Backbone as a chain_set.jsonl record, in Angstrom:
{"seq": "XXXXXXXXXXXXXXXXXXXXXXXXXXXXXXXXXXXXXXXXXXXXXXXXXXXXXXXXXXXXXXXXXXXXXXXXXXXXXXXXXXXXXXXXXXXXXXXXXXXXXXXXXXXXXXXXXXXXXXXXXXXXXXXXXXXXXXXXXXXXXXXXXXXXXXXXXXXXXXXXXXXXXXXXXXXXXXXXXXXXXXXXXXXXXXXXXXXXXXXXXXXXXXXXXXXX", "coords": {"N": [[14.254, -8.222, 26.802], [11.769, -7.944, 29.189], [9.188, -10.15, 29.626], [5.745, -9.979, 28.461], [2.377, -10.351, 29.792], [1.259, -13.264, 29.083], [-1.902, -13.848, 26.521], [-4.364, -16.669, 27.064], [-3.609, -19.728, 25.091], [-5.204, -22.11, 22.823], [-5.434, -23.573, 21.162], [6.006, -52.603, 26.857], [7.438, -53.508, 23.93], [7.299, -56.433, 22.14], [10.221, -58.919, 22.469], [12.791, -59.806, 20.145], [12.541, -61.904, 19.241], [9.607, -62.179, 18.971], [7.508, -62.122, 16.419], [4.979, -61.266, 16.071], [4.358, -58.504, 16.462], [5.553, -56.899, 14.842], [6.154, -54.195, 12.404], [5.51, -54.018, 9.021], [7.397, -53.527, 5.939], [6.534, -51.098, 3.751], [7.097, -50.047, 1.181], [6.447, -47.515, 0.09], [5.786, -45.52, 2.028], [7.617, -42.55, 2.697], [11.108, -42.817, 4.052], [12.589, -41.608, 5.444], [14.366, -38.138, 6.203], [14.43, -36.974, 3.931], [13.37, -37.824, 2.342], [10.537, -37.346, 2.699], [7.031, -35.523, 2.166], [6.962, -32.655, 0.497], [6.557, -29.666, 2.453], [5.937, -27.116, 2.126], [5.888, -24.012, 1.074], [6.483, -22.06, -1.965], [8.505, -19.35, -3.129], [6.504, -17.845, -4.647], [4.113, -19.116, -4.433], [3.725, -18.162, -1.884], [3.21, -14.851, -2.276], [0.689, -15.701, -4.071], [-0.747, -16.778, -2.034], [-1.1, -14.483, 0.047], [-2.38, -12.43, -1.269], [-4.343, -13.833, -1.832], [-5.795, -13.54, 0.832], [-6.605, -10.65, 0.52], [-9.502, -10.901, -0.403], [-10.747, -11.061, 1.737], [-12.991, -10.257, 4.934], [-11.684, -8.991, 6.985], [-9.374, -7.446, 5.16], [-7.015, -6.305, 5.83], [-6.14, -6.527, 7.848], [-5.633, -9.449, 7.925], [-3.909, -9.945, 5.664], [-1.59, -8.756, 6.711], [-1.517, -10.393, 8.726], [-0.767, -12.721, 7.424], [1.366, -12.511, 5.888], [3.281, -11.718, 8.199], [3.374, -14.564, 9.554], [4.677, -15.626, 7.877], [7.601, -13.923, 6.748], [8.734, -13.868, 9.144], [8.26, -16.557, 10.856], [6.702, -17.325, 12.229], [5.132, -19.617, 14.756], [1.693, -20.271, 15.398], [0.396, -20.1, 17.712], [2.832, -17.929, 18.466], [2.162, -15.843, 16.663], [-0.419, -14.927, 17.927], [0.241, -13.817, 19.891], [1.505, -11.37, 19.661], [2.188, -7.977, 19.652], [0.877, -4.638, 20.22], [2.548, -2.438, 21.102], [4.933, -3.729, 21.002], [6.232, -3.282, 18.645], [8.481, -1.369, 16.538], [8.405, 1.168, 14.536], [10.001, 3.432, 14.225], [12.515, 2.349, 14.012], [12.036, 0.033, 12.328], [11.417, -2.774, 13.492], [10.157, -5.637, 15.003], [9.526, -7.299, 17.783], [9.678, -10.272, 18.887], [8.751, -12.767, 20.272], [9.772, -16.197, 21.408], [7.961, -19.225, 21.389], [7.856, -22.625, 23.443], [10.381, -22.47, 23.967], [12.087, -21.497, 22.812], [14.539, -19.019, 21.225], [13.834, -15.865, 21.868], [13.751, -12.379, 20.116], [14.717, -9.403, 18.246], [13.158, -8.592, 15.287], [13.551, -7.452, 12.186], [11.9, -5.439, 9.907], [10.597, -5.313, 6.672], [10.097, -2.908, 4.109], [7.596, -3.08, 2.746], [6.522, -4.389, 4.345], [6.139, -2.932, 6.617], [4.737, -0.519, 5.572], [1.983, -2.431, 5.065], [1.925, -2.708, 8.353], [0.752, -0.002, 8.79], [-0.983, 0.649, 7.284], [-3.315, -1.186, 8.642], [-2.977, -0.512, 11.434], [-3.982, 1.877, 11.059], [-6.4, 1.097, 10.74], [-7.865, 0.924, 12.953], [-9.356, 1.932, 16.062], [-9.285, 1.33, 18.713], [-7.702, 0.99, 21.709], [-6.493, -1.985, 22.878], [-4.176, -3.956, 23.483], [-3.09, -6.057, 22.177], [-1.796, -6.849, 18.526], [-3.382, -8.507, 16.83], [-6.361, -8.292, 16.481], [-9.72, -10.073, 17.162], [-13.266, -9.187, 15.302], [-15.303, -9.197, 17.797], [-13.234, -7.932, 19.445], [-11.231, -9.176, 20.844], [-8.169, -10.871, 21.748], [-7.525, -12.524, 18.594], [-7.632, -16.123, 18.546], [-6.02, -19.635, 17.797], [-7.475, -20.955, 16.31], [-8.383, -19.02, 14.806], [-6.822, -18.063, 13.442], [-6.058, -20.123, 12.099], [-8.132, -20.936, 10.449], [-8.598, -18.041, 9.413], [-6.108, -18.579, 7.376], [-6.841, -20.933, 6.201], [-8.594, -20.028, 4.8], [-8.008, -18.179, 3.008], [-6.055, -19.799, 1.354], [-7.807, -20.847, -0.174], [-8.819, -19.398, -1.589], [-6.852, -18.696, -2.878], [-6.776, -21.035, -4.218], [-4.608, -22.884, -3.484], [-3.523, -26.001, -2.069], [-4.24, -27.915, 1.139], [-2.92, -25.75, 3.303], [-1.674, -24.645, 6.179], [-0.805, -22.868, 9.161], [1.378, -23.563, 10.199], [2.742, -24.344, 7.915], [3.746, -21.769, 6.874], [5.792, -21.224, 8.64], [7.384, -23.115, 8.425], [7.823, -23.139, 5.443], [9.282, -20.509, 5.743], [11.562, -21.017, 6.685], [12.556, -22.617, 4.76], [12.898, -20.748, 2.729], [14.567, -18.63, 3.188], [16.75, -20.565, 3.352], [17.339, -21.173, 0.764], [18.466, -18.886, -0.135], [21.102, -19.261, 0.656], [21.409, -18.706, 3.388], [23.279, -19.399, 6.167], [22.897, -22.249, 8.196], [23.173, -21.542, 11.099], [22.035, -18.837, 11.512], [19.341, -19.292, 10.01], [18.801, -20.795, 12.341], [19.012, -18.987, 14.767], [17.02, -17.027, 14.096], [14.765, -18.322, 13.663], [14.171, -18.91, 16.339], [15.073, -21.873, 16.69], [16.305, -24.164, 19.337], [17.564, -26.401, 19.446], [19.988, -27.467, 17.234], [19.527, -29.537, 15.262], [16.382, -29.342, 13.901], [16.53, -27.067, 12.496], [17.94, -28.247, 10.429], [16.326, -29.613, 9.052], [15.765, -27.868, 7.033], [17.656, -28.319, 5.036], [17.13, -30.392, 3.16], [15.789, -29.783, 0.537], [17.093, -28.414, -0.486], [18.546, -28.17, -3.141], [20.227, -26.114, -4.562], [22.62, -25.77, -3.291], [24.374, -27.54, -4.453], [24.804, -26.794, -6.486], [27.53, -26.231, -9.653], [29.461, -27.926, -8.512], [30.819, -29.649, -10.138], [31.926, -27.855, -12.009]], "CA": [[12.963, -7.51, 26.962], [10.513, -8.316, 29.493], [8.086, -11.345, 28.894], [4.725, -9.475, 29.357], [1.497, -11.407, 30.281], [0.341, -13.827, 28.016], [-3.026, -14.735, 26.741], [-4.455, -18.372, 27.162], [-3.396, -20.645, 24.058], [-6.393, -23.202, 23.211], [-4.319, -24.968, 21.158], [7.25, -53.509, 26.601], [7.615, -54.575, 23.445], [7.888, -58.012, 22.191], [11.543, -59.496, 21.984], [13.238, -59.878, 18.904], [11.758, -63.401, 18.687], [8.308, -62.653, 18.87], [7.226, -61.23, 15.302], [3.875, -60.658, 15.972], [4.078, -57.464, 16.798], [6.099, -56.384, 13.967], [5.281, -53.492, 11.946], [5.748, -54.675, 7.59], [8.119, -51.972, 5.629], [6.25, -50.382, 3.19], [8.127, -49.2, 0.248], [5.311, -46.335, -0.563], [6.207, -44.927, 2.623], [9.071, -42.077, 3.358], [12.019, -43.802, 5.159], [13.397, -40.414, 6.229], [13.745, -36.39, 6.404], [15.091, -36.636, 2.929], [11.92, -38.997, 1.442], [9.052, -36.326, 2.973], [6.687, -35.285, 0.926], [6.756, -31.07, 0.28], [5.458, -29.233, 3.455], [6.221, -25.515, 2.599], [5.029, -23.411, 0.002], [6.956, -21.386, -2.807], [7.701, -18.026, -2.84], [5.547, -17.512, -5.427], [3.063, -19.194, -3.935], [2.68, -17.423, -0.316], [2.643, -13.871, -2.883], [-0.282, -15.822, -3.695], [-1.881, -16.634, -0.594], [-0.777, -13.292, 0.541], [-3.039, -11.999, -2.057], [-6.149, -14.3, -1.452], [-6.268, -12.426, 2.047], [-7.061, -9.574, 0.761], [-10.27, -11.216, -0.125], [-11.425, -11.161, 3.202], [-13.945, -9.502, 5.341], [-10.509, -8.247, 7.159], [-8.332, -8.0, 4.342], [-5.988, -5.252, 5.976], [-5.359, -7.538, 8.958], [-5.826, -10.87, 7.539], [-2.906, -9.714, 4.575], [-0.368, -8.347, 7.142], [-1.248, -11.597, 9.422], [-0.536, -14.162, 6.685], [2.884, -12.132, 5.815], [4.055, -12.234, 9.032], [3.553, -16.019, 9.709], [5.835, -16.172, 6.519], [8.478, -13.363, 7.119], [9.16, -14.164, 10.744], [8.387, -17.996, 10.71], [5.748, -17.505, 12.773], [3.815, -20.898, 15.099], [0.332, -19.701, 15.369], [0.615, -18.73, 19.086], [3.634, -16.771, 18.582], [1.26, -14.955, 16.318], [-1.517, -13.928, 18.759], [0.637, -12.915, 21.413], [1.902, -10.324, 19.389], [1.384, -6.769, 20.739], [1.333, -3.13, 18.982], [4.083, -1.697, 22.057], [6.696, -4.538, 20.363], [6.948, -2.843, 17.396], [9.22, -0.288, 16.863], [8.134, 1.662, 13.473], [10.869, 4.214, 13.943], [13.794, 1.738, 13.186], [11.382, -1.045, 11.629], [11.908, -3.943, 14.236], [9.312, -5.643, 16.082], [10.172, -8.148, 19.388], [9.344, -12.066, 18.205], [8.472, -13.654, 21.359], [9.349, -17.095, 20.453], [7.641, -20.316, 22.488], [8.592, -23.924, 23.53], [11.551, -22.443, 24.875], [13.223, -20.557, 21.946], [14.925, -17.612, 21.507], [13.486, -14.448, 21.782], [15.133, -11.328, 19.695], [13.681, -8.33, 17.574], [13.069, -9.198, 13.688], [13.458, -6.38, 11.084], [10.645, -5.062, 9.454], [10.931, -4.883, 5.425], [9.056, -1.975, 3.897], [6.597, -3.918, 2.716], [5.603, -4.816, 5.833], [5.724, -1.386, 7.098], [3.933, -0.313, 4.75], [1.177, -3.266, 6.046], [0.919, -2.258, 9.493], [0.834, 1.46, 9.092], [-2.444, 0.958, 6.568], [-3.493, -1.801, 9.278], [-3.199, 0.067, 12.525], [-4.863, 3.177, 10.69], [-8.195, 0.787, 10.637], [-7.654, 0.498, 14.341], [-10.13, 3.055, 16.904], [-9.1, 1.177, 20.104], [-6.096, 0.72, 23.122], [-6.384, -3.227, 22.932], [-2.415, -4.385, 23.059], [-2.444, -6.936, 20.829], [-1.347, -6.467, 17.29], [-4.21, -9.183, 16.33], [-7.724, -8.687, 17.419], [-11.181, -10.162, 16.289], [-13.869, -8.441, 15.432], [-15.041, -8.977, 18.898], [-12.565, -6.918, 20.412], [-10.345, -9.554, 21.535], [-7.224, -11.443, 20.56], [-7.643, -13.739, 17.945], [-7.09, -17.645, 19.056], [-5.025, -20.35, 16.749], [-8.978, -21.511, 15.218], [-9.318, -18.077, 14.166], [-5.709, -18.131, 12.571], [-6.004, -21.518, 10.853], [-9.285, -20.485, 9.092], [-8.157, -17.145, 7.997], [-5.081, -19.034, 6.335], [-7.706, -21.769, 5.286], [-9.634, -19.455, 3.784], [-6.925, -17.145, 1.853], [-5.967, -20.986, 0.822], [-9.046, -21.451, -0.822], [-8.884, -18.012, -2.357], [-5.261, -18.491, -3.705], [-6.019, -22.14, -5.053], [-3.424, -23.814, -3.105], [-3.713, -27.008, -1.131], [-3.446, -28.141, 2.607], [-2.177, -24.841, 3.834], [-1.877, -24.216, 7.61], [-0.192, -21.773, 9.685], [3.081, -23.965, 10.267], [3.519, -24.84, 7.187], [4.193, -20.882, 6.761], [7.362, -21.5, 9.021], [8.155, -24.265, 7.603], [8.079, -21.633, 4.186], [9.941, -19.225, 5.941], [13.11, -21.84, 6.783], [13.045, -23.226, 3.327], [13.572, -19.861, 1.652], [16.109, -18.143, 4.118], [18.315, -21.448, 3.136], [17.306, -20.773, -0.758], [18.568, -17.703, -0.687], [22.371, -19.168, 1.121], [21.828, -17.8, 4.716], [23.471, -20.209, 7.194], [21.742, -23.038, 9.354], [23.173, -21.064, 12.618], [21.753, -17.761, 11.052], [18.093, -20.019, 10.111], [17.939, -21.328, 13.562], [18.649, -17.971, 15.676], [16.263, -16.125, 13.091], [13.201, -19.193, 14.073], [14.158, -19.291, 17.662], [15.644, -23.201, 17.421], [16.596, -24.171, 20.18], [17.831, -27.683, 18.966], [20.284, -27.441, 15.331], [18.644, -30.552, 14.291], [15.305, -28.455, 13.939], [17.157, -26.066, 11.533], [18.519, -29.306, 9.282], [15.078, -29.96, 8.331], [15.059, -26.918, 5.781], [18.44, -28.395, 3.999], [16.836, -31.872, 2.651], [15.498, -30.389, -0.401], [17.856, -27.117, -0.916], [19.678, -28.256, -4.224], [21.085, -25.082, -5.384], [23.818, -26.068, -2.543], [24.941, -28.577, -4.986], [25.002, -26.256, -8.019], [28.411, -25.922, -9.805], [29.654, -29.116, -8.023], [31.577, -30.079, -11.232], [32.294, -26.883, -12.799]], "C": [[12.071, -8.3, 27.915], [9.621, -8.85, 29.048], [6.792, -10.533, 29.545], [3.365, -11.005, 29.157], [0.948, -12.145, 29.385], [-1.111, -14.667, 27.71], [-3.422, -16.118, 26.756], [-4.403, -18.874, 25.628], [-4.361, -21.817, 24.147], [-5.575, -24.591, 21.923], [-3.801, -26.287, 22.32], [7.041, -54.043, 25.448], [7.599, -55.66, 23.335], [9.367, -58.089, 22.107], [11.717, -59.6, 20.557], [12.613, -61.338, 17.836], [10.529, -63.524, 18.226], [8.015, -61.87, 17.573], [6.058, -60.79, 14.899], [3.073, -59.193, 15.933], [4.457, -56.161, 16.161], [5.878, -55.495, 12.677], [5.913, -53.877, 10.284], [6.272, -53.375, 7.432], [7.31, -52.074, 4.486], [6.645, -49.855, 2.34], [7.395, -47.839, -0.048], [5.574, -45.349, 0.374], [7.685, -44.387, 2.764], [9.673, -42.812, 4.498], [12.877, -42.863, 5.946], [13.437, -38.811, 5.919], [13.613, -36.374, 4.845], [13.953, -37.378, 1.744], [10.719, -37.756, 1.703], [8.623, -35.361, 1.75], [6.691, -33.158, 1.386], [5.97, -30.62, 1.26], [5.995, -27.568, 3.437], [6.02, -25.207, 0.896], [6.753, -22.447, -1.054], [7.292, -20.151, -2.246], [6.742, -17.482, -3.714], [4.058, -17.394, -4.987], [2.361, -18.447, -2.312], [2.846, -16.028, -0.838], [0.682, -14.571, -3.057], [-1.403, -15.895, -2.735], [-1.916, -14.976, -0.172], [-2.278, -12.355, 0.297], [-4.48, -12.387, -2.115], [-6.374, -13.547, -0.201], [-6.967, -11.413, 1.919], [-8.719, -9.615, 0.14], [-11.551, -11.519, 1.153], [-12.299, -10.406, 3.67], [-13.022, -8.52, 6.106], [-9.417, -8.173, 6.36], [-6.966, -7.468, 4.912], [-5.347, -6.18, 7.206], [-5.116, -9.006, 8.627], [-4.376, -10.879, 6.403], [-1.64, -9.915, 5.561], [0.057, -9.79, 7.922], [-0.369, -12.745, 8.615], [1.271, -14.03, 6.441], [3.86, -12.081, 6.698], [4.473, -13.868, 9.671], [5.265, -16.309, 8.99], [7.082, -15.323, 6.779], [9.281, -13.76, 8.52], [8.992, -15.841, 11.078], [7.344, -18.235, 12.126], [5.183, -19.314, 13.628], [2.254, -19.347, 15.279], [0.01, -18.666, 16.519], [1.476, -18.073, 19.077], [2.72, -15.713, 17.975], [-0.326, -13.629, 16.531], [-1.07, -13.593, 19.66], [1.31, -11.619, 20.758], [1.707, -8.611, 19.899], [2.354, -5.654, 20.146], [2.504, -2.148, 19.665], [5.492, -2.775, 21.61], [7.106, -4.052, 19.176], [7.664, -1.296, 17.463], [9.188, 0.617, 15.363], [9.745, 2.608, 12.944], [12.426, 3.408, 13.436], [13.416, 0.466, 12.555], [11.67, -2.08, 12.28], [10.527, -3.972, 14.869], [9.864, -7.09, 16.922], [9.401, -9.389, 19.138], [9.563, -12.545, 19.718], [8.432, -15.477, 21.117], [8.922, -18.111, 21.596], [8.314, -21.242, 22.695], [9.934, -23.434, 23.643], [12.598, -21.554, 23.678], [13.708, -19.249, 22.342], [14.565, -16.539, 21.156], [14.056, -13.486, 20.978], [14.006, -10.568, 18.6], [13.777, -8.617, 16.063], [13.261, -7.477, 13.039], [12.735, -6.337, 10.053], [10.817, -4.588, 7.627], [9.653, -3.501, 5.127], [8.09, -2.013, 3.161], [5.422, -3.86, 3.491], [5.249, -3.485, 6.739], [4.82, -1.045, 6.723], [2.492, -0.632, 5.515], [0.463, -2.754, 6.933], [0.833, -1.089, 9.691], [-0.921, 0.968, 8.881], [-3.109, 0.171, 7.97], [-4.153, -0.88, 10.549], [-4.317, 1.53, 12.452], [-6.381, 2.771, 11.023], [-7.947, 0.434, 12.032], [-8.276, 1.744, 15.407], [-9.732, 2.21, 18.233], [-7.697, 0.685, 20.588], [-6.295, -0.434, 23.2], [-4.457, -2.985, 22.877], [-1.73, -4.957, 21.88], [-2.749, -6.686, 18.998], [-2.893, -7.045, 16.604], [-5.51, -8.943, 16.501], [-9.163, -9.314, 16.173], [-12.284, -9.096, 16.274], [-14.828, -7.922, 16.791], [-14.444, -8.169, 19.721], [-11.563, -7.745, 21.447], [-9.421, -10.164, 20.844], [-7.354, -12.504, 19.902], [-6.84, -14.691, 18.674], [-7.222, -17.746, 17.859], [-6.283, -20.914, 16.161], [-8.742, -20.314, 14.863], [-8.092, -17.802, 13.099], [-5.653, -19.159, 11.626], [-7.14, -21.218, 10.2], [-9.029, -19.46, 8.233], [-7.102, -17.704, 6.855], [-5.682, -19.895, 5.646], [-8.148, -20.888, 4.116], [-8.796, -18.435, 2.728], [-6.444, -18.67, 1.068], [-6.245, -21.1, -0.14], [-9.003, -20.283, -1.671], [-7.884, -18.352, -3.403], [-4.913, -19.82, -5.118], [-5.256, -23.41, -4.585], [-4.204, -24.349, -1.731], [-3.275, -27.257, 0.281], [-2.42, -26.685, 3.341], [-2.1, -24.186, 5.102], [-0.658, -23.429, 8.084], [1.532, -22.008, 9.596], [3.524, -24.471, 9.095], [4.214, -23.594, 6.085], [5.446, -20.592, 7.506], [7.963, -22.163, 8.452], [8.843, -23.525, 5.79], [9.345, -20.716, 4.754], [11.221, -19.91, 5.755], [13.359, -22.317, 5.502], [13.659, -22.024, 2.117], [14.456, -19.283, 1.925], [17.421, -19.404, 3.168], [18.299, -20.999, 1.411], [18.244, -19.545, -0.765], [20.646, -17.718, 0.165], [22.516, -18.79, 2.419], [22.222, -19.522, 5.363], [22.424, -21.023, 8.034], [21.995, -22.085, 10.661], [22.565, -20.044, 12.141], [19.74, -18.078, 11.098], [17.866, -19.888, 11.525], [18.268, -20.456, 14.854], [17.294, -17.103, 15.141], [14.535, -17.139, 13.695], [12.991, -19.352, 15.53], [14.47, -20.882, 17.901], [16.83, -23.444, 18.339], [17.834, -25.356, 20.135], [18.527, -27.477, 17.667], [19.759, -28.222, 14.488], [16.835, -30.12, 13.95], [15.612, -28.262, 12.478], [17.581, -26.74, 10.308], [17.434, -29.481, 8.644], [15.052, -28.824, 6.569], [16.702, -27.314, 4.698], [18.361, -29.399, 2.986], [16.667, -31.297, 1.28], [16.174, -28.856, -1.326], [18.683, -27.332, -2.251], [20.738, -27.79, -4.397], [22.247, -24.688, -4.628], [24.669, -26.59, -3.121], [25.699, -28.119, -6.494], [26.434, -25.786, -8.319], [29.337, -26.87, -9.228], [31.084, -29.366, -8.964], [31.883, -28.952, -12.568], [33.823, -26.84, -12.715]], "O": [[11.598, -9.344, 27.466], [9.033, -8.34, 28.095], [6.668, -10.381, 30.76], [3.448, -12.117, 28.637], [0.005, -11.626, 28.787], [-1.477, -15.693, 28.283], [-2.519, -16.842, 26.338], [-5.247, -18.353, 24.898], [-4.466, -22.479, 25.179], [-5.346, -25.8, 21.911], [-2.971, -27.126, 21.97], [6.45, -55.121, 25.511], [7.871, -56.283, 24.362], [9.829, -57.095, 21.547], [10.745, -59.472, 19.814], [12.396, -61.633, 16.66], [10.123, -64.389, 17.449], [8.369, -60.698, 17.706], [5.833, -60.161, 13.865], [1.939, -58.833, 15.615], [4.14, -55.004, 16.433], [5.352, -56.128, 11.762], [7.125, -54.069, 10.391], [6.033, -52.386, 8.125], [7.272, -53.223, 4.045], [6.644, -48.657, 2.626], [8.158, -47.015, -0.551], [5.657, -44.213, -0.092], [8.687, -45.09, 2.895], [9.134, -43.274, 5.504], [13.663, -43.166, 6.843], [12.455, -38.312, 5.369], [12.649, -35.738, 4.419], [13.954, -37.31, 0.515], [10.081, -37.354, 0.73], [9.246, -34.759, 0.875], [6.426, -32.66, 2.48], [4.782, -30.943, 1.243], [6.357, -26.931, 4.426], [6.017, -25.938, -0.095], [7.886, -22.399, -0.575], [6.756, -19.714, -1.228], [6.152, -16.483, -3.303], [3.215, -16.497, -5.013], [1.233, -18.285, -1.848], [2.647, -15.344, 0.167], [-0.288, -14.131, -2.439], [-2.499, -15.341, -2.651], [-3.01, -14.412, -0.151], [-3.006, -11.814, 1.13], [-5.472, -11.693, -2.335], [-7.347, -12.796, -0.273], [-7.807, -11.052, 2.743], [-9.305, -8.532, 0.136], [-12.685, -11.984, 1.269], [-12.646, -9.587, 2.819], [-13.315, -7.326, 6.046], [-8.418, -8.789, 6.731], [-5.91, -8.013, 4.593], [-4.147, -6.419, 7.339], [-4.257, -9.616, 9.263], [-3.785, -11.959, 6.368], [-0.829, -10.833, 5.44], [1.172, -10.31, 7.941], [0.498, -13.467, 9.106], [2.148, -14.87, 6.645], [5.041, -12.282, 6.416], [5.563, -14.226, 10.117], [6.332, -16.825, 9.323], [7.96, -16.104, 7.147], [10.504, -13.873, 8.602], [9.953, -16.268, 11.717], [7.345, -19.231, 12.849], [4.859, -20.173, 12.807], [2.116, -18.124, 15.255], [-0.332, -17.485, 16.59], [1.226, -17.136, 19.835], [2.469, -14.72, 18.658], [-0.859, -12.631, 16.047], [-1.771, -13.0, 20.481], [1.662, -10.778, 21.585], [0.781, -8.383, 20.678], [3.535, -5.557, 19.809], [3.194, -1.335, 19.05], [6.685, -2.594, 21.853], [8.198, -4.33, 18.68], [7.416, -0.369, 18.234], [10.36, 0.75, 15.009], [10.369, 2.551, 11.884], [13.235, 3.884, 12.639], [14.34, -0.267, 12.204], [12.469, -2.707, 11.584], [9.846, -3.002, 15.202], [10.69, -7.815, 16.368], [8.189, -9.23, 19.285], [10.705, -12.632, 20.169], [7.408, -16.056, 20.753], [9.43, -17.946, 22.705], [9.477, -21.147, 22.305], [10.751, -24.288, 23.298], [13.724, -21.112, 23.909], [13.459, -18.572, 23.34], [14.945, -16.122, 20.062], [15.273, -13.664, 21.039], [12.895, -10.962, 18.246], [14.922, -8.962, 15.772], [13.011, -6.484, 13.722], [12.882, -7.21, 9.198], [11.188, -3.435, 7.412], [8.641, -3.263, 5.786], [7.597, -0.936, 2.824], [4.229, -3.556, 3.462], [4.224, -3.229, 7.371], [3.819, -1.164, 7.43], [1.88, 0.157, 6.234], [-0.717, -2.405, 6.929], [0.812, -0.804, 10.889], [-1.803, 0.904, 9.737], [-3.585, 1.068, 8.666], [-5.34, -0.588, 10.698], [-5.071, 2.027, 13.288], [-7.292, 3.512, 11.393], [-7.795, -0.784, 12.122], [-7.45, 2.647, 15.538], [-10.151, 2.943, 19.13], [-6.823, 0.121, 19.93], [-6.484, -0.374, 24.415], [-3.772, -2.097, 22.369], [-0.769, -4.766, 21.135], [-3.822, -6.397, 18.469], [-3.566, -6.253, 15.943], [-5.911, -10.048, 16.867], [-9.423, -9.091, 14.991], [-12.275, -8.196, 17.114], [-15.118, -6.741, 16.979], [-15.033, -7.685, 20.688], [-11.153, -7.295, 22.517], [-9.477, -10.211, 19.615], [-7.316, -13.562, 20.53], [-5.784, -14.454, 19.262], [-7.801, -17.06, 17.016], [-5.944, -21.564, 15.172], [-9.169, -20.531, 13.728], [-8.371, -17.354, 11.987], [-5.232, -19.028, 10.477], [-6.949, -21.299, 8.986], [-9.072, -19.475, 7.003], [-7.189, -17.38, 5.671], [-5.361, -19.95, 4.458], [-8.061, -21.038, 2.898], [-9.28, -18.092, 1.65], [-6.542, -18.514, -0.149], [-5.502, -21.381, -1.081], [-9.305, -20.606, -2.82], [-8.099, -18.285, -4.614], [-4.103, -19.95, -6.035], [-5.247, -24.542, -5.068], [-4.923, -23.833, -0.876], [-2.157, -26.913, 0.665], [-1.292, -26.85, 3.805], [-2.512, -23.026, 5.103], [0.377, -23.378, 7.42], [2.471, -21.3, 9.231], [4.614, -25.042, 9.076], [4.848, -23.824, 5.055], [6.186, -19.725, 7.04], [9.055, -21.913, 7.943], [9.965, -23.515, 5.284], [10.259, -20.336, 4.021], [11.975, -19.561, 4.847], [14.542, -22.413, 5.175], [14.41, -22.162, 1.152], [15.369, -19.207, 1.103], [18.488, -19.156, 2.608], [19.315, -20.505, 0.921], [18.815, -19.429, -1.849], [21.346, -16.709, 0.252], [23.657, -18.506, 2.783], [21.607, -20.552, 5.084], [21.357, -20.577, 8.457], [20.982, -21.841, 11.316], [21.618, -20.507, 12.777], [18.958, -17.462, 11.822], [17.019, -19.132, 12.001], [17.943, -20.919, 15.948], [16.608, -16.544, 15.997], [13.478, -16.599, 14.022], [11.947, -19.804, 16.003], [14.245, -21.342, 19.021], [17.988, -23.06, 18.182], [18.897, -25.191, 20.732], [17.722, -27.272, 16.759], [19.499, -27.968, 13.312], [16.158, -31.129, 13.757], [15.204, -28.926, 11.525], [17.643, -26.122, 9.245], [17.58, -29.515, 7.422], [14.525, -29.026, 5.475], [16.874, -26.635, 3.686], [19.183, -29.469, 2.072], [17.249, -31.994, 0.449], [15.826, -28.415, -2.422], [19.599, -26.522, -2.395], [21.847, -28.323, -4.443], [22.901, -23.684, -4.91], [25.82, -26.421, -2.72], [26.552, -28.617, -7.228], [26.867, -24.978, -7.497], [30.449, -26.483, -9.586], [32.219, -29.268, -8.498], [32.018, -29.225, -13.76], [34.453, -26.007, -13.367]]}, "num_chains": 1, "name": "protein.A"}
């Protein structure tokens, strides 16, 4: 598909000898992927957030926004370049433009989410492109995305919750649920497989039945 135009994103050592310069190990600190502390949410919990959205002054756009972050694995700017000619209602697909060099490809639309942007687009009186807009009349920027998710946050309860750590959600439950790392990391646009490894550190239920 054709990349259409996109809006602006505002988003020597010492030697071995010398030990001055040497950083102390830390036992308190993670020593690797497999030590990090929890950076992705439940599914329980992004029903919740989902649900603080609709608290909002936009709840109808602010709901569908937060669900797509999470369904599609969303970064923030993939999220405002979105645009209402990529979706395809009639076979439920819309066209994931992905950045930093990933791979592009059309996502499938649960009926849910249909659902979503029907009610969504209904509160919609103007020809703007993009899927997102502010009340302004233009496309939301990645401040106006990290507050609405702040603020459904704050609604829902739940801590530290920013946009990527709704991708980061998305890759952790795809693997929950058995789908393949090559399957994960065409589905997020990684470009890199070691990307895609990140969501197997704390997958258990890989392990389950082990000794049955």
């Amino acid at each position: 598909m054709p990349r259409q135009q996109k809006p602006r994103v505002k988003g020597e050592g010492a030697g071995p000898a010398d030990s001055s310069n040497r950083q102390s190990f830390d036992p308190s600190q993670p020593t690797d992927i497999h030590s990090r502390p929890v950076d992705y949410l439940t599914e329980s919990e992004v029903t919740r957030l989902v649900a603080g959205a609709k608290a909002s002054r936009n709840p109808d756009r602010d709901t569908l926004l937060i669900l797509m972050l999470f369904r599609h694995g969303l970064r923030e700017s993939e999220a405002l370049l979105l645009r209402r000619d990529w979706l395809k209602l009639d076979s439920a697909q819309i066209w994931i433009e992905r950045l930093k060099g990933g791979r592009s490809s059309y996502h499938p639309l649960a009926g849910d989410e249909l659902r979503l942007i029907r009610k969504y687009l209904r509160t919609r009186n103007d020809d703007l492109p993009w899927l997102f807009i502010s009340e302004r009349m233009s496309p939301l920027s990645d401040r106006s995305i990290r507050v609405i998710v702040a603020n459904a946050s704050d609604t829902a309860k739940l801590a530290h919750v920013n946009p990527h750590k709704l991708r980061h959600s998305c890759g952790f439950y795809l693997h929950s649920k058995g789908h393949s790392s090559r399957l994960i990391q065409d589905y997020l646009g990684h470009v890199n497989p070691s990307s895609t490894m990140l969501y197997t550190r704390t997958a258990s239920k890989q392990f389950e039945g082990l000794f049955k």
